[in-house]
Amino acid sequence: MRNTVGELGRNRAAERNGAERTLLTLAVRDYDDGDEAFTAGIDEQLDVVAEWWSSPVSSDAFRHVPAPALTLREDVEDFLREHRVREMEGEALVLFITGHGIATSRTHFLQLPGSVKGRHLSTWVRTTDLIAAALDCHAENVLVIVNTCYAGKISREIDDMLEDISAERRNRCRLDVLVTSGHDRPVQVRRFPTLLRAALERLRTTAGITTPHLSVVELMSEFERSLDPAERKKHRLRWVADGGGVLTPTPCIPNPGYRPVRELGGADGSRAVPAADYWLDRATGRTQDQDSGWYFRGREDINRSIAAFLGPARTRGVLLVTGSAGSGKSAVLARAVVLSDPAFREDPLCKTALDLSARDTVPATGSITGAVLARHRGAADLACDILEALGATPGRIRSTEDPVVERSQQILAVLRNRDDAVTLVIDGLDEADERERIIEDVLAPLNEFCTPLLEQVPVPRTDGEPFTAPGGLRLLIGVRSSRPLSESSVDLSEEEQGHREALKAVFRTAEEQRTDDEHSEQDIAAYLHALICEGGAHRASAEEAAALVAPVVWPSFIDARIAGEQLRSTEDPAAVARRPEWQRMLSNGTEGLLKRDLALVEGDGLPSEVALALLRASAFAEGAGIPWSTIWPQMARVLLGRPLPDWDEMIAKLLKSRLNGYLAHDHEDDRRVYRPAHETLAEALRDLDTDWLDRGGAA
């Protein structure tokens, strides 16, 4: 998996150091031969190249230097000299060359309006001379794209030319060259911009690549997706100089679909997870990722307990945050993660949250070192996440070693070498892939750091040195458990009882806080009221609507979220909440709410059976979720049972519809992925016996 956080850091460091990124476009567009279609095609090429490399979405837009009108060979040399291309420095240089090209038996030339047939050496420009000027400059990363007829001919010339570039530069810098045609093929002047623009739009939407930069292979792959098999030999990109491997991103190719994410930093700047999406979604209770509101209210007792647990008086201990499915465990943990983050304290959204909170419910700044999500993580994966949350780099594992045991030992070594107290948040333990092994082999060894010192029995050291207590560790763990019907009730499911009880058996001094006690009904009502009143709307009827809904959906915040999203889109939320048919739908929980929304999206041009297939595909996805790209459409097609002409259009409508509130998004393997907003919703969608398209619940 690519280290996205590391790449983000390198980008910021480069920007602070004034690193320059330059795009040179060297285009011969007018041969004075009356071919207006050719000139228009060259202009289209320049437009899409400039749009891509100057995109305002990118954190590293390039300085664009277009060549003036080029008539003679001397004009090209003047351009190279004026802009000191051979001496150019900076982080990235991209040179785009386009125009008429010709290939002799050994050499490829760029034709100019003043070029004389038969005098190639004197009046044409050797294409590799232009490429050499870029590759042998002082820029750290160089990409040259040649879009001329027969450009593949330069492959042999490039191999010879690279030998004349110093070995030190070849080994230290990225030097890549792409061509758009084979050695014996002409180009269609408008085909390249059409394909490049299609790739640009896919990267902005369906590709979902989350890194700031792309690898050359990712660019080539997205470019080729628009080609049918018969076209691939003619129009695909060819890589004639490989400067850095197939998987490594290059600063020369900005990702036009990149969206910067807020990074949470602990007291020492460490964090395993880029923050914004997961932790902010849970902490705020927002229903859309673009939403800037903070909706969760109440939970004062449990928030106060967490803040006290994270206070300076405590350096050791374990706090289990538990409750039934959908009751807001992740919300209270995420609130602590977000409000303790020093960087987030500068955000206006933080002021909103602080204004809503009693002072003793707010954790101290920097009191959490790292936060990790256990959902669909194996024991070795989670141990790696913990190491990174502690600011450590996971060490290499030999093939004969057990990675879980070795990673666990690395965690212990890191903790033993720290003098300060460490606090880790682990959420979604009940959704991990290897729950028992995580508890037994990753978490249990941490007991020596979590157990209060008064509870520890000093172990004599074999080297005769006096006993010294290891540094302190505070663990905040979120794990699902069934809600007991009474103080003496023991009707927990075997699996849920096992996880909670296993943790309590390992951490015998652990404290416990539940998120589904009787007081949480008032918190759900407050949350609903805030959702319905978003933007100042519906103040007259929001209180009545919230009071009607909260007792029905309690203790499920997930059902409250869905109901609130439905009500705030109506003209009179209280009137809708009073309707008997809507009340019946609400009493069926998530199933009833989703049935209503599936019926209503028909009006948005999204067939309900198509929407259901897309939602189900996201529920069946492994890992963090399903990437859009080609995978989501293929899985949905299987579930729907028939093909559609444009799945991408259907996915785009889904993400803009009321059904977007049923989805959460994340990042995995450098792709944006989607999944149901809660595991209980995913479980419901995976039940193929449920008749989701029953229109009786629509109101």
Coordinates of N, CA and C in Angstrom, one line a residue, residues 394-510:
P394 N 7.0 0.2 11.1 CA 7.0 -1.2 11.3 C 8.3 -1.9 10.7
G395 N 8.9 -2.7 11.4 CA 10.2 -3.3 10.9 C 9.9 -4.5 10.0
R396 N 10.9 -4.9 9.3 CA 10.8 -6.0 8.4 C 10.5 -7.3 9.1
I397 N 9.8 -8.2 8.5 CA 9.4 -9.5 9.1 C 10.0 -10.6 8.1
R398 N 10.8 -11.5 8.7 CA 11.3 -12.6 7.9 C 10.2 -13.6 7.7
S399 N 10.3 -14.4 6.6 CA 9.3 -15.3 6.2 C 9.1 -16.4 7.2
T400 N 10.0 -16.7 8.1 CA 9.9 -17.7 9.1 C 9.3 -17.2 10.4
E401 N 9.0 -15.9 10.5 CA 8.5 -15.3 11.7 C 7.0 -15.1 11.6
D402 N 6.3 -15.2 12.7 CA 4.9 -14.9 12.8 C 4.7 -13.3 12.8
P403 N 4.1 -12.8 11.8 CA 4.1 -11.3 11.8 C 3.3 -10.7 12.9
V404 N 2.3 -11.4 13.5 CA 1.5 -10.8 14.6 C 2.4 -10.7 15.8
V405 N 3.1 -11.8 16.1 CA 4.0 -11.8 17.3 C 5.1 -10.8 17.1
E406 N 5.7 -10.7 16.0 CA 6.8 -9.8 15.8 C 6.3 -8.3 15.8
R407 N 5.2 -8.0 15.2 CA 4.6 -6.7 15.3 C 4.3 -6.3 16.8
S408 N 3.8 -7.3 17.5 CA 3.4 -7.1 18.9 C 4.7 -6.7 19.7
Q409 N 5.8 -7.4 19.5 CA 7.0 -7.2 20.1 C 7.6 -5.8 19.8
Q410 N 7.4 -5.4 18.5 CA 7.8 -4.1 18.1 C 7.0 -3.0 18.9
I411 N 5.7 -3.2 19.1 CA 4.9 -2.2 19.8 C 5.4 -2.1 21.2
L412 N 5.7 -3.3 21.9 CA 6.2 -3.3 23.2 C 7.5 -2.5 23.3
A413 N 8.4 -2.7 22.4 CA 9.7 -2.1 22.4 C 9.5 -0.6 22.3
V414 N 8.6 -0.1 21.4 CA 8.4 1.3 21.3 C 7.9 1.9 22.6
L415 N 6.9 1.2 23.2 CA 6.4 1.7 24.5 C 7.4 1.8 25.6
R416 N 8.3 0.8 25.6 CA 9.3 0.7 26.7 C 10.3 1.9 26.5
N417 N 10.5 2.4 25.3 CA 11.4 3.4 25.1 C 10.8 4.8 25.2
R418 N 9.6 4.9 25.6 CA 8.9 6.2 25.7 C 8.8 6.5 27.2
D419 N 9.1 7.8 27.5 CA 8.9 8.2 28.9 C 7.6 8.8 29.2
D420 N 6.9 9.3 28.1 CA 5.7 10.0 28.3 C 4.5 9.0 28.2
A421 N 3.4 9.5 28.7 CA 2.1 8.7 28.7 C 1.6 8.6 27.2
V422 N 1.1 7.5 26.8 CA 0.6 7.3 25.5 C -0.9 6.9 25.6
T423 N -1.6 7.5 24.6 CA -3.1 7.2 24.6 C -3.4 6.7 23.2
L424 N -4.1 5.6 23.1 CA -4.5 5.0 21.8 C -6.0 4.8 21.8
V425 N -6.7 5.2 20.7 CA -8.1 4.9 20.5 C -8.2 3.8 19.5
I426 N -8.9 2.7 19.8 CA -9.2 1.6 18.9 C -10.7 1.5 18.7
D427 N -11.2 1.8 17.5 CA -12.6 1.7 17.3 C -13.0 0.6 16.4
G428 N -14.2 0.1 16.6 CA -14.7 -1.0 15.7 C -14.1 -2.4 15.9
L429 N -13.7 -2.7 17.2 CA -13.0 -3.9 17.4 C -13.9 -5.1 17.0
D430 N -15.2 -5.0 17.3 CA -16.1 -6.1 17.0 C -16.3 -6.3 15.5
E431 N -15.8 -5.4 14.6 CA -15.8 -5.6 13.2 C -14.5 -6.0 12.6
A432 N -13.5 -6.3 13.4 CA -12.2 -6.7 12.9 C -12.3 -8.1 12.4
D433 N -11.4 -8.5 11.5 CA -11.4 -9.8 10.9 C -10.8 -10.9 11.8
E434 N -9.9 -10.6 12.7 CA -9.3 -11.6 13.6 C -9.5 -11.1 15.1
R435 N -10.7 -11.0 15.5 CA -10.9 -10.4 16.8 C -10.2 -11.1 18.0
E436 N -10.4 -12.4 18.0 CA -9.8 -13.2 19.1 C -8.3 -13.0 19.1
R437 N -7.6 -13.1 17.9 CA -6.2 -13.0 17.9 C -5.7 -11.5 18.3
I438 N -6.5 -10.6 17.8 CA -6.2 -9.2 18.2 C -6.2 -9.0 19.7
I439 N -7.2 -9.5 20.4 CA -7.3 -9.4 21.8 C -6.2 -10.2 22.5
E440 N -5.9 -11.4 22.1 CA -5.0 -12.3 22.8 C -3.5 -11.9 22.5
D441 N -3.2 -11.6 21.2 CA -1.8 -11.4 20.8 C -1.3 -10.0 20.6
V442 N -2.3 -9.1 20.4 CA -1.9 -7.7 20.2 C -2.2 -6.8 21.4
L443 N -3.4 -7.0 22.0 CA -3.8 -6.1 23.1 C -3.4 -6.7 24.4
A444 N -3.5 -8.0 24.7 CA -3.2 -8.5 26.0 C -1.8 -8.2 26.4
P445 N -0.7 -8.2 25.6 CA 0.6 -7.9 26.0 C 0.8 -6.5 26.5
L446 N -0.2 -5.6 26.1 CA -0.1 -4.2 26.6 C -0.5 -4.0 28.0
N447 N -0.9 -5.1 28.7 CA -1.3 -5.0 30.1 C -0.3 -4.3 31.0
E448 N 1.0 -4.6 30.7 CA 2.1 -4.1 31.6 C 2.1 -2.6 31.6
F449 N 1.6 -2.0 30.5 CA 1.6 -0.5 30.4 C 0.3 0.1 30.9
C450 N -0.8 -0.7 30.8 CA -2.2 -0.2 31.2 C -2.5 -0.4 32.6
T451 N -2.0 -1.5 33.3 CA -2.4 -1.7 34.7 C -1.9 -0.7 35.6
P452 N -2.7 -0.1 36.4 CA -2.2 0.9 37.4 C -1.1 0.4 38.2
L453 N -0.1 1.2 38.5 CA 1.1 0.8 39.2 C 0.8 0.1 40.5
L454 N -0.2 0.5 41.2 CA -0.5 -0.1 42.5 C -0.9 -1.6 42.3
E455 N -1.4 -1.9 41.1 CA -1.8 -3.3 40.8 C -0.7 -4.2 40.3
Q456 N 0.4 -3.6 40.0 CA 1.5 -4.4 39.4 C 2.4 -5.0 40.4
V457 N 2.9 -6.2 40.1 CA 3.8 -6.9 41.0 C 5.2 -6.8 40.3
P458 N 6.1 -6.1 41.0 CA 7.5 -5.9 40.4 C 8.1 -7.2 40.1
V459 N 8.7 -7.3 38.9 CA 9.4 -8.5 38.5 C 10.9 -8.2 38.5
P460 N 11.6 -9.0 39.3 CA 13.1 -8.8 39.4 C 13.7 -8.9 38.0
R461 N 14.7 -8.0 37.8 CA 15.4 -7.9 36.5 C 16.5 -8.9 36.6
T462 N 16.8 -9.6 35.5 CA 17.8 -10.6 35.4 C 19.2 -10.0 35.4
D463 N 19.3 -8.7 35.1 CA 20.6 -8.0 35.1 C 21.0 -7.4 36.4
G464 N 20.1 -7.6 37.4 CA 20.4 -7.1 38.8 C 20.1 -5.6 39.0
E465 N 19.6 -4.9 37.9 CA 19.3 -3.5 38.1 C 17.9 -3.4 38.8
P466 N 17.7 -2.2 39.5 CA 16.4 -2.1 40.2 C 15.2 -2.1 39.2
F467 N 14.1 -2.5 39.7 CA 12.9 -2.5 38.9 C 12.4 -1.0 38.6
T468 N 12.1 -0.8 37.3 CA 11.5 0.5 36.9 C 10.3 0.3 36.1
A469 N 9.2 1.0 36.5 CA 7.9 0.8 35.8 C 8.0 1.3 34.4
P470 N 7.4 0.6 33.4 CA 7.4 1.1 32.0 C 6.5 2.3 31.9
G471 N 6.6 3.1 30.8 CA 5.7 4.2 30.6 C 4.3 3.8 30.6
G472 N 3.4 4.8 30.8 CA 2.0 4.6 30.9 C 1.3 4.5 29.6
L473 N 0.2 3.7 29.5 CA -0.6 3.6 28.3 C -2.1 3.7 28.7
R474 N -2.8 4.5 28.0 CA -4.3 4.6 28.2 C -4.9 4.1 26.9
L475 N -5.8 3.1 27.0 CA -6.5 2.5 25.9 C -8.0 2.9 25.9
L476 N -8.5 3.4 24.9 CA -9.9 3.7 24.7 C -10.4 2.7 23.6
I477 N -11.2 1.8 23.9 CA -11.6 0.7 22.9 C -13.1 0.7 22.7
G478 N -13.5 0.8 21.5 CA -15.0 0.7 21.1 C -15.3 -0.7 20.7
V479 N -16.3 -1.3 21.4 CA -16.7 -2.7 21.0 C -18.2 -2.8 21.2
R480 N -18.9 -3.5 20.3 CA -20.3 -3.7 20.4 C -20.7 -4.7 21.5
S481 N -21.8 -4.5 22.1 CA -22.4 -5.5 23.0 C -23.9 -5.3 23.1
S482 N -24.6 -6.4 23.3 CA -26.1 -6.3 23.5 C -26.4 -5.5 24.7
R483 N -27.5 -4.8 24.7 CA -28.0 -4.0 25.8 C -28.7 -5.0 26.8
P484 N -28.3 -5.1 28.1 CA -29.0 -5.9 29.0 C -30.4 -5.4 29.3
L485 N -31.4 -6.3 29.5 CA -32.7 -5.8 29.8 C -32.9 -5.3 31.3
S486 N -32.0 -5.8 32.1 CA -32.0 -5.4 33.5 C -30.6 -5.6 34.1
E487 N -30.4 -5.2 35.3 CA -29.1 -5.3 36.0 C -28.7 -6.7 36.0
S488 N -29.6 -7.7 36.2 CA -29.3 -9.1 36.3 C -29.3 -9.8 35.0
S489 N -29.7 -9.1 33.9 CA -29.9 -9.8 32.6 C -28.5 -10.3 32.1
V490 N -28.6 -11.5 31.5 CA -27.4 -12.1 30.9 C -27.6 -12.6 29.5
D491 N -28.7 -12.1 28.9 CA -29.1 -12.6 27.6 C -28.2 -12.0 26.4
L492 N -26.9 -12.0 26.6 CA -26.1 -11.5 25.5 C -25.8 -12.6 24.5
S493 N -25.7 -12.3 23.2 CA -25.3 -13.3 22.3 C -23.9 -13.8 22.6
E494 N -23.7 -15.0 22.2 CA -22.4 -15.7 22.6 C -21.3 -14.9 22.0
E495 N -21.4 -14.4 20.7 CA -20.3 -13.7 20.1 C -20.0 -12.4 20.7
E496 N -21.1 -11.6 20.9 CA -20.9 -10.3 21.5 C -20.5 -10.3 22.9
Q497 N -21.0 -11.3 23.7 CA -20.5 -11.5 25.1 C -19.0 -11.9 25.1
G498 N -18.6 -12.7 24.1 CA -17.3 -13.1 24.0 C -16.3 -12.0 23.9
H499 N -16.5 -11.0 23.0 CA -15.6 -9.9 22.7 C -15.5 -9.0 24.0
R500 N -16.6 -8.6 24.5 CA -16.6 -7.7 25.6 C -16.0 -8.4 26.8
E501 N -16.5 -9.7 27.1 CA -16.0 -10.4 28.2 C -14.5 -10.7 28.1
A502 N -14.1 -11.0 26.9 CA -12.6 -11.3 26.6 C -11.8 -10.1 27.0
L503 N -12.2 -8.9 26.6 CA -11.5 -7.7 26.9 C -11.4 -7.5 28.4
K504 N -12.6 -7.7 29.1 CA -12.6 -7.5 30.5 C -11.7 -8.5 31.3
A505 N -11.6 -9.7 30.7 CA -10.8 -10.8 31.3 C -9.3 -10.4 31.1
V506 N -9.0 -9.8 29.9 CA -7.6 -9.4 29.7 C -7.2 -8.2 30.5
F507 N -8.1 -7.2 30.5 CA -7.8 -5.9 31.2 C -8.8 -5.9 32.5
R508 N -8.3 -6.5 33.6 CA -9.1 -6.7 34.7 C -9.5 -5.4 35.4
T509 N -8.7 -4.4 35.2 CA -9.1 -3.1 35.9 C -9.8 -2.2 34.9
A510 N -10.2 -2.7 33.8 CA -10.9 -1.8 32.8 C -12.2 -1.2 33.3

